[in-house]
mmCIF file of C-alpha atoms and ligand atoms in Angstrom:
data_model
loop_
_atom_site.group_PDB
_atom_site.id
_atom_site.type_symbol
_atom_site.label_atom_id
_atom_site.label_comp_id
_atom_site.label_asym_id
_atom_site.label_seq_id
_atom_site.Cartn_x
_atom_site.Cartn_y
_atom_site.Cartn_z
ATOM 1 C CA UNK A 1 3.937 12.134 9.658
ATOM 2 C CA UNK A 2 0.416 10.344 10.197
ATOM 3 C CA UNK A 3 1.726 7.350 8.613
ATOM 4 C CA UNK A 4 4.735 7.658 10.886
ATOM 5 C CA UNK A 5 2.823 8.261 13.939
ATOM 6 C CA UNK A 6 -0.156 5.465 13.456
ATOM 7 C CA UNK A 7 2.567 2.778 12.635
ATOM 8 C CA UNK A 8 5.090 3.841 15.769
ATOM 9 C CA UNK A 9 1.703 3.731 18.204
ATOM 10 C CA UNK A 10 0.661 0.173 16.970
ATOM 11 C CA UNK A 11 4.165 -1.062 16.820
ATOM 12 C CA UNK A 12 4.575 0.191 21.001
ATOM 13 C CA UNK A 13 1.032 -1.355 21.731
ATOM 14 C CA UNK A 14 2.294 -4.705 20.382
ATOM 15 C CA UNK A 15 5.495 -4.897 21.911
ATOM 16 C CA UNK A 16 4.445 -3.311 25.425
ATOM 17 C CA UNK A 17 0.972 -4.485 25.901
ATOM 18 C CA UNK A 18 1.274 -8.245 24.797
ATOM 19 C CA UNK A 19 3.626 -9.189 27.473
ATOM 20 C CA UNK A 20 2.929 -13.182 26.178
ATOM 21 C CA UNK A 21 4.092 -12.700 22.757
ATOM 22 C CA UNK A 22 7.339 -12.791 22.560
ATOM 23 C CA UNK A 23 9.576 -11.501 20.362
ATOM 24 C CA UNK A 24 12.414 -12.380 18.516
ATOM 25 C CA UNK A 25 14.529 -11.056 16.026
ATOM 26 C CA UNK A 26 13.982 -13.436 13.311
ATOM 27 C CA UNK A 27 9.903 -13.061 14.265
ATOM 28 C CA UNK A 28 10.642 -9.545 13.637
ATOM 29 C CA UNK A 29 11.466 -9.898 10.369
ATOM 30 C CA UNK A 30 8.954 -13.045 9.235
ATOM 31 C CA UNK A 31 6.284 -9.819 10.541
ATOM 32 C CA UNK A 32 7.791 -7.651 8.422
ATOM 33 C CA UNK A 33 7.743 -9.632 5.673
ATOM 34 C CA UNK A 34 4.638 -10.887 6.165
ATOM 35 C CA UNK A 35 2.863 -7.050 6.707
ATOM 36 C CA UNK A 36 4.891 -6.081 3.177
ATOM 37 C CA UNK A 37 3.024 -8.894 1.427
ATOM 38 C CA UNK A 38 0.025 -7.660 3.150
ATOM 39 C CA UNK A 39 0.088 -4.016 2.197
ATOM 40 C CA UNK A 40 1.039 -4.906 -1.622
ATOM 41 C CA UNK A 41 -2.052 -7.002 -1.148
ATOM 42 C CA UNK A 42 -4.248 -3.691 0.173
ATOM 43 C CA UNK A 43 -3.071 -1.162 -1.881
ATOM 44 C CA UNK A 44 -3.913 -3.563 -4.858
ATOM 45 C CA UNK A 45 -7.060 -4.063 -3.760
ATOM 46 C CA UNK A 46 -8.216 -0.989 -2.123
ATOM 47 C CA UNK A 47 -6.966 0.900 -5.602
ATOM 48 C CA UNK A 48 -8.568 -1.586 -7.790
ATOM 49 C CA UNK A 49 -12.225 -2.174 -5.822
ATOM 50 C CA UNK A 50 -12.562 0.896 -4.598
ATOM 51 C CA UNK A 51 -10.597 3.376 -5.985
ATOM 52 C CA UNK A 52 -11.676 2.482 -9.759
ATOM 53 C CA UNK A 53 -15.385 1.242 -8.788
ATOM 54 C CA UNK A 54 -16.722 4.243 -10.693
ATOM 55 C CA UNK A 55 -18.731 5.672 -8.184
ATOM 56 C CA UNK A 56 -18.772 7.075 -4.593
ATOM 57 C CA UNK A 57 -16.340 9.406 -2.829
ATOM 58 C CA UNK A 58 -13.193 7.854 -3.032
ATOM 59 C CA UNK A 59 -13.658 7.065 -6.620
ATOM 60 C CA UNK A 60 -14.564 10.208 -7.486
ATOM 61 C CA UNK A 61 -11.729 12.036 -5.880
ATOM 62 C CA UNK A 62 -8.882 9.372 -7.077
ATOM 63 C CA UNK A 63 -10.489 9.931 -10.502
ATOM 64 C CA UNK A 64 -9.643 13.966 -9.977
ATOM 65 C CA UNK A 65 -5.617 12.742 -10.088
ATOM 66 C CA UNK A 66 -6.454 10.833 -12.922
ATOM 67 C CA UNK A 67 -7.966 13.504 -14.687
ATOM 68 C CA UNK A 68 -5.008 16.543 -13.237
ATOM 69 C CA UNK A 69 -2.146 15.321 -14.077
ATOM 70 C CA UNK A 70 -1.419 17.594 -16.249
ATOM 71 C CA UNK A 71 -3.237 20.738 -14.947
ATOM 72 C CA UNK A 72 -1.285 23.325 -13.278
ATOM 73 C CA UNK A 73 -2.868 22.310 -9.902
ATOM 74 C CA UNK A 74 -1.788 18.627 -10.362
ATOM 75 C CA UNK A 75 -0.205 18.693 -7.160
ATOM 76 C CA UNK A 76 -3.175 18.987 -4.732
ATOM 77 C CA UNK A 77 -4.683 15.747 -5.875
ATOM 78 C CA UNK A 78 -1.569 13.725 -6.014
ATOM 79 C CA UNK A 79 -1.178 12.088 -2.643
ATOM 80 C CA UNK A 80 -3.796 9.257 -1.995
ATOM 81 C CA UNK A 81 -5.080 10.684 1.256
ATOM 82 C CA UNK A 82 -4.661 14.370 1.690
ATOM 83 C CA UNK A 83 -6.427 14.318 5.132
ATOM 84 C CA UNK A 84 -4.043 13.188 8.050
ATOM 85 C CA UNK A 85 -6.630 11.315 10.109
ATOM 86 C CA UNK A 86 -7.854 9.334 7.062
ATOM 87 C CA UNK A 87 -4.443 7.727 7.103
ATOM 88 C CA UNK A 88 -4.651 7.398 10.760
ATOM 89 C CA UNK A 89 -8.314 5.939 10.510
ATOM 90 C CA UNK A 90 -6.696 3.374 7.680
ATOM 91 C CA UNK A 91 -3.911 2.415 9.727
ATOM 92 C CA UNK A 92 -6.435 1.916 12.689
ATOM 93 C CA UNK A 93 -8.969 -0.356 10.409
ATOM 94 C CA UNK A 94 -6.121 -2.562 9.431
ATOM 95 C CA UNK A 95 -4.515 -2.901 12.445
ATOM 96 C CA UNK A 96 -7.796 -4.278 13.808
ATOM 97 C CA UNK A 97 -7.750 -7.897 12.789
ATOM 98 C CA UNK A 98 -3.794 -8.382 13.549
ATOM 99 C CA UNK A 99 -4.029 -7.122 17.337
ATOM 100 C CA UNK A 100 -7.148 -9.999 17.754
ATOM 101 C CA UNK A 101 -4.786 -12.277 16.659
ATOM 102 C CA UNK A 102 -2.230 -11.294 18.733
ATOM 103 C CA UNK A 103 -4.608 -10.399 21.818
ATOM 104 C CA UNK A 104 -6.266 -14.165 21.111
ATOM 105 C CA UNK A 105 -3.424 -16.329 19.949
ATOM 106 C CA UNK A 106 -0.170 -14.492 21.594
ATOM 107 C CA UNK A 107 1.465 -13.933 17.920
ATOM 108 C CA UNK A 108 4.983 -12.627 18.422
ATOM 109 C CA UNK A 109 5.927 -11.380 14.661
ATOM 110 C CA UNK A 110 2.505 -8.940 14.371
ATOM 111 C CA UNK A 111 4.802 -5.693 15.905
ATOM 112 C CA UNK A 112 7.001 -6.391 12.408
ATOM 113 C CA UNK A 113 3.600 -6.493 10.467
ATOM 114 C CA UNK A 114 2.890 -2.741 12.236
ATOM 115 C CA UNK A 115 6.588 -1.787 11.051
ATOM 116 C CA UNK A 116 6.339 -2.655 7.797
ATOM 117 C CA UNK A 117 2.982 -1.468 7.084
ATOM 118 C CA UNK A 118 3.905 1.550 8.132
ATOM 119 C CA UNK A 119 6.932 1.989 5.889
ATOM 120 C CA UNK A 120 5.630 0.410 3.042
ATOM 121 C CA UNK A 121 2.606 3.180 3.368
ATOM 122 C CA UNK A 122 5.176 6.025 3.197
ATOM 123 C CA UNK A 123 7.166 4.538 0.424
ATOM 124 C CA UNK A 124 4.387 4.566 -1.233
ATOM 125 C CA UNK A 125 2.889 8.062 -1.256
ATOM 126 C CA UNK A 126 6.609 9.308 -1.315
ATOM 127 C CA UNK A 127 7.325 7.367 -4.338
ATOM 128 C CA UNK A 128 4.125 8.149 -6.192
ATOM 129 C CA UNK A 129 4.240 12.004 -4.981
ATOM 130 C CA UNK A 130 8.233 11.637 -7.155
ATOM 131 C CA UNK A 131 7.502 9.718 -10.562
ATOM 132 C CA UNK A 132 3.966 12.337 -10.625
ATOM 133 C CA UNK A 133 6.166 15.578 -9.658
ATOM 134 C CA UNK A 134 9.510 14.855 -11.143
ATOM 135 C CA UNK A 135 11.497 14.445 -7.314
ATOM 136 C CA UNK A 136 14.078 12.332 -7.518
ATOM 137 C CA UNK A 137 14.449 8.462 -7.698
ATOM 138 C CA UNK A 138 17.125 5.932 -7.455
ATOM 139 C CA UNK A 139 17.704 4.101 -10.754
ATOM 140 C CA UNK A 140 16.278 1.082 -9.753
ATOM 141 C CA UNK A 141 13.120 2.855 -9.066
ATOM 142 C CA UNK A 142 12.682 3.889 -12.382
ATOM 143 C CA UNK A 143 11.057 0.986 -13.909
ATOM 144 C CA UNK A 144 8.536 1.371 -10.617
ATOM 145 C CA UNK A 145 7.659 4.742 -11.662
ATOM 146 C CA UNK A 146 6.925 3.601 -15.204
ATOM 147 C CA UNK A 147 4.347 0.703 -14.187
ATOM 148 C CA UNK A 148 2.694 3.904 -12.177
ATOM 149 C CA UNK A 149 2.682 5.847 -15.600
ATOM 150 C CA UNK A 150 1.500 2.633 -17.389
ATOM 151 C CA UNK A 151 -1.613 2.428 -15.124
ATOM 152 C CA UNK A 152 -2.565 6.260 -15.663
ATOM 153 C CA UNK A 153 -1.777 5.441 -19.637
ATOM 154 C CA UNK A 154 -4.702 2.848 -19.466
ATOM 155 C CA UNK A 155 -6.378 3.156 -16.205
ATOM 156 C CA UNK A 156 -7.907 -0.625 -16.286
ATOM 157 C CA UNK A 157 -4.277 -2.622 -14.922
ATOM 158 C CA UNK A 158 -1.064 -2.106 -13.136
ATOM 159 C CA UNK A 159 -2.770 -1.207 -9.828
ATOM 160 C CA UNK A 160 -0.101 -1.598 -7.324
ATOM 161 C CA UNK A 161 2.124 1.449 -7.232
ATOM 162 C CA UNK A 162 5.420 0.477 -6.905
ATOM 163 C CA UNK A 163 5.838 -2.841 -6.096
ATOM 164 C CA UNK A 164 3.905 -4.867 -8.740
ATOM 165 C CA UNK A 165 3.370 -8.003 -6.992
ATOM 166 C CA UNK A 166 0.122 -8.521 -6.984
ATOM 167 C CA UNK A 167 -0.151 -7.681 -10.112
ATOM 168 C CA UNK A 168 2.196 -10.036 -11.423
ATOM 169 C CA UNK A 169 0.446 -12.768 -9.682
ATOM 170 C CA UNK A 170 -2.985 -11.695 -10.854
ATOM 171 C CA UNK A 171 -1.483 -11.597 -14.693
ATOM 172 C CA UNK A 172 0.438 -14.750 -14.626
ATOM 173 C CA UNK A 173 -2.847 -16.555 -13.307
ATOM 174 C CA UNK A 174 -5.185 -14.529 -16.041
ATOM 175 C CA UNK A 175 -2.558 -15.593 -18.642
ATOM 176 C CA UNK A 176 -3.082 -19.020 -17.175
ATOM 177 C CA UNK A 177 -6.652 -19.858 -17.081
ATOM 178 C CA UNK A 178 -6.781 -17.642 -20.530
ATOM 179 C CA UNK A 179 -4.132 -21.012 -21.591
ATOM 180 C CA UNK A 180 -6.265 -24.004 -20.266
ATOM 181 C CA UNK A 181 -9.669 -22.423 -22.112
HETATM 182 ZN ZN1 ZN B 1 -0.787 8.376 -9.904
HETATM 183 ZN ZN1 ZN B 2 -5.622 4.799 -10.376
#
């Protein structure tokens, strides 16, 4: 519902108070594209650098689902942000540097960046809340939920959670430079 919320507020403010930008349907959609490559890109990141830094708060409580998956409570520490206004405060922090550019340059596609964002978040915590607690998932989510179990099964790779394209692009260039030594 924050998720929700936070990404329907930031979606109104950039269609109703950037009266220059506008909008097209095809914009729309390069946005949305463009704010699903740039979620992949921060939950990679945010799960990798901060999440598995090995110290501080978040660390510390992301390494609590780590370390409960199979406990009987397993279930309180599954979702990624239990506190509603820490996803509100994330979707505020990363909506910062996208309404500049629209507020300085009069970018049309940044509502579809707000959009997708926002439903990439969910998809995220819903799909990671299924292949932990055994909810249901398409078939072609299945190999999705694996990668997830792969990164818990080794804990130093595989850090996007269900869409592994970061990932892929940060193996195929290890496996590259790894080639030209
Ligand atoms: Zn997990
Ligand atoms: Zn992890």
């Amino acid at each position: 519902m924050a998720a929700l919320l936070s990404g329907s507020v930031l979606l109104l403010i950039s269609l109703k108070c950037f009266p220059d930008s506008a909008i097209s349907t095809r914009g729309f959609l390069f946005g949305m594209v463009a704010g699903l490559l740039y979620a992949n890109g921060f939950e990679y990141c945010l799960h990798r650098f901060l999440l598995h830094a090995g110290h501080g708060i978040f660390s510390e409580q992301h390494m609590v689902h780590h370390t409960t998956l199979q406990s009987p409570d397993a279930a309180r520490y599954v979702n990624f942000s239990s506190n509603p206004w820490g996803v509100v405060a994330l979707f505020c922090a990363n909506a910062v540097p996208f309404l500049i550019l629209q507020w300085f340059f009069h970018i049309g596609w940044i509502a579809g960046v707000f959009a997708s964002f926002a439903l990439y978040y969910m998809a995220f915590e819903e799909i990671h809340w299924r292949t932990h607690m055994g909810g249901w998932l398409p078939k072609w989510l299945r190999p999705a939920a694996r990668h997830h179990l792969l990164h818990h099964a080794r804990g130093t790779d595989r850090f996007n959670v269900f869409l592994p394209i970061l990932d892929w692009v940060i193996h195929r260039t290890s496996q590259r430079a790894k080639r030209a030594k």
